[in-house]
PDB file of C-alpha atoms in Angstrom:
ATOM      1  CA  ASP A  62       3.119   7.080  -8.539  1.00  0.00           C
ATOM      2  CA  SER A  63       2.419   9.390  -5.596  1.00  0.00           C
ATOM      3  CA  SER A  64       3.534   8.888  -2.007  1.00  0.00           C
ATOM      4  CA  PHE A  65       3.704  10.410   1.464  1.00  0.00           C
ATOM      5  CA  VAL A  66       5.216   9.432   4.802  1.00  0.00           C
ATOM      6  CA  GLY A  67       5.137  11.453   7.997  1.00  0.00           C
ATOM      7  CA  SER A  68       4.634  11.480  11.751  1.00  0.00           C
ATOM      8  CA  ILE A  69       2.950  13.857  14.172  1.00  0.00           C
ATOM      9  CA  SER A  70       4.196  12.220  17.368  1.00  0.00           C
ATOM     10  CA  SER A  71       6.798   9.706  18.493  1.00  0.00           C
ATOM     11  CA  ASP A  72       4.309   6.831  18.339  1.00  0.00           C
ATOM     12  CA  SER A  73       2.240   7.600  15.207  1.00  0.00           C
ATOM     13  CA  VAL A  74       3.596   7.221  11.664  1.00  0.00           C
ATOM     14  CA  PHE A  75       1.575   7.201   8.451  1.00  0.00           C
ATOM     15  CA  GLY A  76       2.682   6.129   4.975  1.00  0.00           C
ATOM     16  CA  ILE A  77       0.832   5.826   1.652  1.00  0.00           C
ATOM     17  CA  ILE A  78       1.536   4.999  -1.991  1.00  0.00           C
ATOM     18  CA  CYS A  79      -0.916   5.300  -4.889  1.00  0.00           C
ATOM     19  CA  ASP A  80      -0.017   4.022  -8.354  1.00  0.00           C
ATOM     20  CA  GLY A  81      -1.961   5.350 -11.338  1.00  0.00           C
ATOM     21  CA  VAL A  82      -3.441   2.740 -13.671  1.00  0.00           C
ATOM     22  CA  GLY A  83      -1.219   2.896 -16.744  1.00  0.00           C
ATOM     23  CA  SER A  84      -3.909   2.064 -19.282  1.00  0.00           C
ATOM     24  CA  TYR A  85      -5.727   5.313 -18.362  1.00  0.00           C
ATOM     25  CA  SER A  86      -4.012   8.453 -19.600  1.00  0.00           C
ATOM     26  CA  SER A  87      -4.914  10.722 -16.646  1.00  0.00           C
ATOM     27  CA  SER A  88      -4.370   8.342 -13.731  1.00  0.00           C
ATOM     28  CA  GLU A  89      -1.598  10.458 -12.236  1.00  0.00           C
ATOM     29  CA  ILE A  90      -4.356  12.894 -11.235  1.00  0.00           C
ATOM     30  CA  ALA A  91      -6.160  10.146  -9.307  1.00  0.00           C
ATOM     31  CA  SER A  92      -3.036   9.002  -7.454  1.00  0.00           C
ATOM     32  CA  SER A  93      -2.045  12.571  -6.587  1.00  0.00           C
ATOM     33  CA  TRP A  94      -5.519  13.422  -5.261  1.00  0.00           C
ATOM     34  CA  ALA A  95      -5.771  10.278  -3.164  1.00  0.00           C
ATOM     35  CA  VAL A  96      -2.388  10.822  -1.511  1.00  0.00           C
ATOM     36  CA  SER A  97      -3.135  14.520  -0.928  1.00  0.00           C
ATOM     37  CA  VAL A  98      -6.480  13.841   0.776  1.00  0.00           C
ATOM     38  CA  PHE A  99      -5.187  11.034   3.009  1.00  0.00           C
ATOM     39  CA  SER A 100      -2.017  12.916   3.987  1.00  0.00           C
ATOM     40  CA  ASP A 101      -4.078  16.034   4.783  1.00  0.00           C
ATOM     41  CA  TRP A 102      -6.339  13.921   6.982  1.00  0.00           C
ATOM     42  CA  PHE A 103      -3.328  12.574   8.876  1.00  0.00           C
ATOM     43  CA  LEU A 104      -1.694  15.959   9.363  1.00  0.00           C
ATOM     44  CA  LYS A 105      -4.857  17.904  10.199  1.00  0.00           C
ATOM     45  CA  CYS A 106      -7.478  15.489  11.563  1.00  0.00           C
ATOM     46  CA  TYR A 107      -5.765  12.378  12.946  1.00  0.00           C
ATOM     47  CA  ALA A 108      -5.015  14.061  16.281  1.00  0.00           C
ATOM     48  CA  GLY A 109      -8.757  14.056  16.945  1.00  0.00           C
ATOM     49  CA  ILE A 110      -8.770  10.258  17.351  1.00  0.00           C
ATOM     50  CA  SER A 111      -5.149   9.590  18.349  1.00  0.00           C
ATOM     51  CA  ASP A 112      -5.905   9.744  22.082  1.00  0.00           C
ATOM     52  CA  ILE A 113      -8.367   6.826  21.987  1.00  0.00           C
ATOM     53  CA  GLU A 114      -6.660   4.312  24.291  1.00  0.00           C
ATOM     54  CA  ASP A 115      -8.764   1.207  23.714  1.00  0.00           C
ATOM     55  CA  LYS A 116      -7.266  -0.488  20.627  1.00  0.00           C
ATOM     56  CA  GLU A 117     -10.497  -2.081  19.447  1.00  0.00           C
ATOM     57  CA  GLU A 118     -12.325   1.223  19.666  1.00  0.00           C
ATOM     58  CA  PHE A 119      -9.447   3.019  17.938  1.00  0.00           C
ATOM     59  CA  ARG A 120      -9.395   0.511  15.082  1.00  0.00           C
ATOM     60  CA  SER A 121     -13.162   0.784  14.610  1.00  0.00           C
ATOM     61  CA  VAL A 122     -13.113   4.579  14.520  1.00  0.00           C
ATOM     62  CA  LEU A 123     -10.037   4.701  12.290  1.00  0.00           C
ATOM     63  CA  TYR A 124     -11.475   2.319   9.707  1.00  0.00           C
ATOM     64  CA  GLU A 125     -14.761   4.194   9.730  1.00  0.00           C
ATOM     65  CA  ARG A 126     -12.911   7.447   8.964  1.00  0.00           C
ATOM     66  CA  TRP A 127     -10.705   5.828   6.325  1.00  0.00           C
ATOM     67  CA  ASN A 128     -13.653   4.190   4.611  1.00  0.00           C
ATOM     68  CA  ALA A 129     -15.528   7.499   4.473  1.00  0.00           C
ATOM     69  CA  ILE A 130     -12.476   9.257   2.995  1.00  0.00           C
ATOM     70  CA  PHE A 131     -12.028   6.445   0.477  1.00  0.00           C
ATOM     71  CA  ASP A 132     -15.672   6.701  -0.662  1.00  0.00           C
ATOM     72  CA  ILE A 133     -15.428  10.471  -1.045  1.00  0.00           C
ATOM     73  CA  ILE A 134     -12.265  10.240  -3.160  1.00  0.00           C
ATOM     74  CA  ASN A 135     -13.755   7.443  -5.265  1.00  0.00           C
ATOM     75  CA  GLU A 136     -16.897   9.469  -6.022  1.00  0.00           C
ATOM     76  CA  HIS A 137     -14.919  12.650  -6.688  1.00  0.00           C
ATOM     77  CA  ILE A 138     -12.638  10.940  -9.205  1.00  0.00           C
ATOM     78  CA  LEU A 139     -15.576   9.306 -10.999  1.00  0.00           C
ATOM     79  CA  GLN A 140     -17.408  12.631 -11.251  1.00  0.00           C
ATOM     80  CA  PHE A 141     -14.265  14.352 -12.535  1.00  0.00           C
ATOM     81  CA  ALA A 142     -13.847  11.618 -15.148  1.00  0.00           C
ATOM     82  CA  GLU A 143     -17.459  11.949 -16.313  1.00  0.00           C
ATOM     83  CA  VAL A 144     -17.328  15.754 -16.597  1.00  0.00           C
ATOM     84  CA  ASN A 145     -14.050  15.731 -18.517  1.00  0.00           C
ATOM     85  CA  GLY A 146     -14.666  12.627 -20.625  1.00  0.00           C
ATOM     86  CA  ILE A 147     -11.532  10.849 -19.419  1.00  0.00           C
ATOM     87  CA  LYS A 148     -10.602   7.725 -17.477  1.00  0.00           C
ATOM     88  CA  LEU A 149      -8.430   7.666 -14.383  1.00  0.00           C
ATOM     89  CA  ALA A 150      -7.928   5.222 -11.536  1.00  0.00           C
ATOM     90  CA  CYS A 151      -5.220   4.168  -9.101  1.00  0.00           C
ATOM     91  CA  THR A 152      -4.163   1.666  -6.482  1.00  0.00           C
ATOM     92  CA  LEU A 153      -3.998   2.741  -2.846  1.00  0.00           C
ATOM     93  CA  SER A 154      -2.107   1.217   0.058  1.00  0.00           C
ATOM     94  CA  CYS A 155      -1.623   3.053   3.336  1.00  0.00           C
ATOM     95  CA  ILE A 156      -0.453   2.096   6.803  1.00  0.00           C
ATOM     96  CA  LEU A 157      -0.713   3.753  10.193  1.00  0.00           C
ATOM     97  CA  ILE A 158       1.623   2.579  12.945  1.00  0.00           C
ATOM     98  CA  LYS A 159       0.598   3.463  16.502  1.00  0.00           C
ATOM     99  CA  ASP A 160       1.414   2.092  19.952  1.00  0.00           C
ATOM    100  CA  GLY A 161       2.902  -1.205  18.770  1.00  0.00           C
ATOM    101  CA  SER A 162       0.172  -1.953  16.221  1.00  0.00           C
ATOM    102  CA  TYR A 163      -0.305  -1.404  12.504  1.00  0.00           C
ATOM    103  CA  TYR A 164      -3.473  -0.577  10.559  1.00  0.00           C
ATOM    104  CA  ILE A 165      -3.776  -0.902   6.779  1.00  0.00           C
ATOM    105  CA  LEU A 166      -6.191   0.130   4.026  1.00  0.00           C
ATOM    106  CA  HIS A 167      -5.459  -1.458   0.654  1.00  0.00           C
ATOM    107  CA  ILE A 168      -6.831  -1.801  -2.866  1.00  0.00           C
ATOM    108  CA  GLY A 169      -5.036  -2.795  -6.066  1.00  0.00           C
ATOM    109  CA  ASP A 170      -1.568  -4.310  -6.470  1.00  0.00           C
ATOM    110  CA  THR A 171       0.619  -1.922  -4.526  1.00  0.00           C
ATOM    111  CA  ARG A 172       1.991  -4.009  -1.650  1.00  0.00           C
ATOM    112  CA  ILE A 173       2.854  -3.703   2.019  1.00  0.00           C
ATOM    113  CA  TYR A 174       5.426  -6.036   3.564  1.00  0.00           C
ATOM    114  CA  CYS A 175       6.604  -6.573   7.133  1.00  0.00           C
ATOM    115  CA  ILE A 176      10.297  -7.440   7.409  1.00  0.00           C
ATOM    116  CA  SER A 177      11.599  -8.777  10.727  1.00  0.00           C
ATOM    117  CA  SER A 178      13.050 -12.250  11.310  1.00  0.00           C
ATOM    118  CA  GLY A 179      11.385 -13.119   7.992  1.00  0.00           C
ATOM    119  CA  ILE A 180       9.350 -11.331   5.361  1.00  0.00           C
ATOM    120  CA  MET A 181       5.561 -11.379   5.200  1.00  0.00           C
ATOM    121  CA  ARG A 182       3.300  -9.739   2.651  1.00  0.00           C
ATOM    122  CA  LEU A 183       0.491  -8.050   4.578  1.00  0.00           C
ATOM    123  CA  THR A 184      -1.704  -7.252   1.568  1.00  0.00           C
ATOM    124  CA  GLU A 185      -3.261  -9.305  -1.208  1.00  0.00           C
ATOM    125  CA  ASP A 186      -2.982  -8.218  -4.838  1.00  0.00           C
ATOM    126  CA  HIS A 187      -6.318  -7.479  -6.480  1.00  0.00           C
ATOM    127  CA  THR A 188      -5.349  -8.959  -9.843  1.00  0.00           C
ATOM    128  CA  VAL A 189      -6.718 -11.623 -12.172  1.00  0.00           C
ATOM    129  CA  THR A 190      -3.624 -13.727 -11.545  1.00  0.00           C
ATOM    130  CA  GLU A 191      -3.927 -13.599  -7.760  1.00  0.00           C
ATOM    131  CA  ARG A 192      -7.610 -14.465  -8.013  1.00  0.00           C
ATOM    132  CA  ASN A 193      -6.753 -17.482 -10.153  1.00  0.00           C
ATOM    133  CA  VAL A 194      -4.133 -18.587  -7.618  1.00  0.00           C
ATOM    134  CA  ARG A 195      -6.722 -18.408  -4.826  1.00  0.00           C
ATOM    135  CA  ARG A 196      -9.124 -20.447  -6.940  1.00  0.00           C
ATOM    136  CA  LYS A 197      -6.322 -22.953  -7.602  1.00  0.00           C
ATOM    137  CA  LEU A 198      -6.629 -22.460 -11.366  1.00  0.00           C
ATOM    138  CA  ILE A 199      -2.876 -21.794 -11.564  1.00  0.00           C
ATOM    139  CA  THR A 200       0.031 -22.412  -9.208  1.00  0.00           C
ATOM    140  CA  ARG A 201       2.087 -19.751  -7.433  1.00  0.00           C
ATOM    141  CA  GLU A 202       4.992 -20.645  -9.736  1.00  0.00           C
ATOM    142  CA  GLN A 203       2.851 -20.190 -12.857  1.00  0.00           C
ATOM    143  CA  ALA A 204       1.687 -16.848 -11.518  1.00  0.00           C
ATOM    144  CA  GLN A 205       5.207 -15.429 -11.834  1.00  0.00           C
ATOM    145  CA  SER A 206       4.968 -15.401 -15.630  1.00  0.00           C
ATOM    146  CA  ASP A 207       1.195 -15.142 -16.018  1.00  0.00           C
ATOM    147  CA  ARG A 208       0.098 -12.505 -18.527  1.00  0.00           C
ATOM    148  CA  SER A 209      -2.717 -11.300 -16.272  1.00  0.00           C
ATOM    149  CA  LYS A 210      -0.620 -10.486 -13.208  1.00  0.00           C
ATOM    150  CA  HIS A 211      -0.983  -6.747 -13.845  1.00  0.00           C
ATOM    151  CA  VAL A 212      -4.680  -6.865 -14.745  1.00  0.00           C
ATOM    152  CA  LEU A 213      -6.511  -5.405 -11.751  1.00  0.00           C
ATOM    153  CA  THR A 214      -9.801  -6.818 -10.496  1.00  0.00           C
ATOM    154  CA  LYS A 215     -10.454  -3.638  -8.509  1.00  0.00           C
ATOM    155  CA  CYS A 216      -8.830  -0.327  -7.659  1.00  0.00           C
ATOM    156  CA  LEU A 217      -9.801   3.176  -6.579  1.00  0.00           C
ATOM    157  CA  ALA A 218     -12.320   4.668  -9.060  1.00  0.00           C
ATOM    158  CA  SER A 219     -12.674   1.421 -11.008  1.00  0.00           C
ATOM    159  CA  GLN A 220     -16.417   1.483 -10.338  1.00  0.00           C
ATOM    160  CA  ARG A 221     -19.064   3.417  -8.405  1.00  0.00           C
ATOM    161  CA  TYR A 222     -19.099   1.100  -5.409  1.00  0.00           C
ATOM    162  CA  VAL A 223     -15.815  -0.584  -4.545  1.00  0.00           C
ATOM    163  CA  SER A 224     -14.538  -1.793  -1.178  1.00  0.00           C
ATOM    164  CA  PRO A 225     -10.916  -1.782  -0.002  1.00  0.00           C
ATOM    165  CA  ASP A 226      -9.358  -4.359   2.298  1.00  0.00           C
ATOM    166  CA  PHE A 227      -8.495  -3.596   5.920  1.00  0.00           C
ATOM    167  CA  TYR A 228      -5.758  -5.330   7.908  1.00  0.00           C
ATOM    168  CA  SER A 229      -4.290  -4.882  11.372  1.00  0.00           C
ATOM    169  CA  GLY A 230      -1.790  -6.574  13.646  1.00  0.00           C
ATOM    170  CA  SER A 231       0.689  -6.168  16.489  1.00  0.00           C
ATOM    171  CA  ILE A 232       4.400  -5.424  16.196  1.00  0.00           C
ATOM    172  CA  ASP A 233       6.973  -7.433  18.161  1.00  0.00           C
ATOM    173  CA  GLY A 234      10.552  -6.231  18.396  1.00  0.00           C
ATOM    174  CA  THR A 235      12.216  -4.446  15.482  1.00  0.00           C
ATOM    175  CA  ALA A 236      10.279  -4.485  12.209  1.00  0.00           C
ATOM    176  CA  LYS A 237      10.480  -2.677   8.893  1.00  0.00           C
ATOM    177  CA  PHE A 238       7.305  -1.934   6.938  1.00  0.00           C
ATOM    178  CA  LEU A 239       7.760  -1.601   3.192  1.00  0.00           C
ATOM    179  CA  ILE A 240       5.092  -0.027   0.981  1.00  0.00           C
ATOM    180  CA  CYS A 241       5.961  -0.429  -2.699  1.00  0.00           C
ATOM    181  CA  SER A 242       4.411  -0.004  -6.115  1.00  0.00           C
ATOM    182  CA  ASP A 243       4.355  -3.056  -8.386  1.00  0.00           C
ATOM    183  CA  GLY A 244       7.422  -1.812 -10.261  1.00  0.00           C
ATOM    184  CA  PHE A 245       9.470  -2.364  -7.098  1.00  0.00           C
ATOM    185  CA  CYS A 246       8.501  -5.997  -6.563  1.00  0.00           C
ATOM    186  CA  ASN A 247       7.938  -7.248 -10.133  1.00  0.00           C
ATOM    187  CA  ASN A 248      11.521  -8.492 -10.392  1.00  0.00           C
ATOM    188  CA  ALA A 249      12.420  -8.734  -6.700  1.00  0.00           C
ATOM    189  CA  GLU A 250      11.829 -12.011  -4.889  1.00  0.00           C
ATOM    190  CA  ASP A 251      10.765 -11.876  -1.241  1.00  0.00           C
ATOM    191  CA  GLU A 252      13.977 -13.600  -0.117  1.00  0.00           C
ATOM    192  CA  SER A 253      16.049 -10.997  -1.940  1.00  0.00           C
ATOM    193  CA  ILE A 254      14.131  -8.135  -0.301  1.00  0.00           C
ATOM    194  CA  LEU A 255      14.634  -9.752   3.116  1.00  0.00           C
ATOM    195  CA  ARG A 256      18.360 -10.266   2.549  1.00  0.00           C
ATOM    196  CA  ILE A 257      19.002  -6.719   1.334  1.00  0.00           C
ATOM    197  CA  PHE A 258      16.991  -4.983   4.061  1.00  0.00           C
ATOM    198  CA  GLY A 259      18.305  -7.320   6.742  1.00  0.00           C
ATOM    199  CA  ALA A 260      16.376  -9.569   9.101  1.00  0.00           C
ATOM    200  CA  ASP A 261      15.800  -8.169  12.599  1.00  0.00           C
ATOM    201  CA  ALA A 262      18.760  -5.772  12.530  1.00  0.00           C
ATOM    202  CA  ARG A 263      17.960  -2.099  12.938  1.00  0.00           C
ATOM    203  CA  LYS A 264      19.276   0.078  10.117  1.00  0.00           C
ATOM    204  CA  SER A 265      19.977   3.793   9.918  1.00  0.00           C
ATOM    205  CA  ALA A 266      17.877   5.987   7.613  1.00  0.00           C
ATOM    206  CA  SER A 267      20.773   6.075   5.163  1.00  0.00           C
ATOM    207  CA  GLY A 268      21.073   2.295   5.381  1.00  0.00           C
ATOM    208  CA  LEU A 269      17.401   1.814   4.556  1.00  0.00           C
ATOM    209  CA  LYS A 270      17.693   4.226   1.623  1.00  0.00           C
ATOM    210  CA  LYS A 271      20.763   2.396   0.351  1.00  0.00           C
ATOM    211  CA  ALA A 272      18.956  -0.956   0.551  1.00  0.00           C
ATOM    212  CA  ALA A 273      15.950   0.388  -1.380  1.00  0.00           C
ATOM    213  CA  LYS A 274      18.193   1.862  -4.066  1.00  0.00           C
ATOM    214  CA  LYS A 275      19.976  -1.476  -4.445  1.00  0.00           C
ATOM    215  CA  ILE A 276      16.693  -3.257  -5.118  1.00  0.00           C
ATOM    216  CA  ILE A 277      15.671  -0.559  -7.594  1.00  0.00           C
ATOM    217  CA  ARG A 278      19.004  -0.918  -9.451  1.00  0.00           C
ATOM    218  CA  ASN A 279      18.445  -4.679  -9.601  1.00  0.00           C
ATOM    219  CA  ASP A 280      14.919  -4.095 -10.941  1.00  0.00           C
ATOM    220  CA  ARG A 281      16.175  -1.788 -13.681  1.00  0.00           C
ATOM    221  CA  SER A 282      18.964  -4.194 -14.647  1.00  0.00           C
ATOM    222  CA  ARG A 283      16.308  -6.885 -15.175  1.00  0.00           C
ATOM    223  CA  GLY A 284      14.359  -4.681 -17.559  1.00  0.00           C
ATOM    224  CA  GLU A 285      11.750  -3.075 -15.285  1.00  0.00           C
ATOM    225  CA  ARG A 286      10.320  -0.039 -17.100  1.00  0.00           C
ATOM    226  CA  ASP A 287       7.449   0.884 -14.782  1.00  0.00           C
ATOM    227  CA  ASN A 288       7.622   3.675 -12.216  1.00  0.00           C
ATOM    228  CA  ILE A 289       9.124   2.504  -8.935  1.00  0.00           C
ATOM    229  CA  THR A 290       8.182   3.960  -5.544  1.00  0.00           C
ATOM    230  CA  ALA A 291       8.941   2.651  -2.059  1.00  0.00           C
ATOM    231  CA  VAL A 292       8.322   3.872   1.474  1.00  0.00           C
ATOM    232  CA  ILE A 293      10.135   2.203   4.392  1.00  0.00           C
ATOM    233  CA  ILE A 294       9.115   2.666   8.023  1.00  0.00           C
ATOM    234  CA  GLN A 295      11.252   1.109  10.737  1.00  0.00           C
ATOM    235  CA  VAL A 296       9.792   0.414  14.172  1.00  0.00           C
ATOM    236  CA  SER A 297      11.683  -0.610  17.290  1.00  0.00           C
ATOM    237  CA  LYS A 298       9.598  -1.783  20.210  1.00  0.00           C
ATOM    238  CA  GLU A 299      11.707  -1.531  23.335  1.00  0.00           C
TER     239      GLU A 299
END
């Protein structure tokens, strides 16, 4: 797993997690590259569009930039794999929070949640199991133990042309945004995540860290062996 979270102003925060595909031996290279390129963009180039006031225009420009970056990384990883005779790929989920709105780019099974009065998953897993749930071939309950729940239908560098999902929405009141690799949520039910992080209530940085560590301890006690990474961003709209 690779991750980054940072801000360049009081109203703009960016977070990202990439999880290397475990069946490919060099996937940590893919996840590291993807996080490095997106974090560099945020720190060095984001300011060039941050002053766009119209939200529809901002979203359009942002997604255009993100999509171009995504395509460049995808092609670079594929070329690197071909030259070196290896396979590498990763998931990618990132979120930008600005002026009471959130913007997401997502591919794979890393997840982004919004925790406020309840908990809502903002992204959709790109897995065989999730696809079968959508097609009503299996139930949501059957999906919990389905053998294909970690088999990805698409991810970064899985093929030459692959498209990520884009999501956006507004933020009301206090909300916590959780980005987490699949190791974090494999053994953690949504209700448990909501209870531990706390509905509505604002937490200190140490409180958020303590809550995340508690979930990770619970995951490990239930036999989770995968890497676990989580980024938590708390927003308070006065």
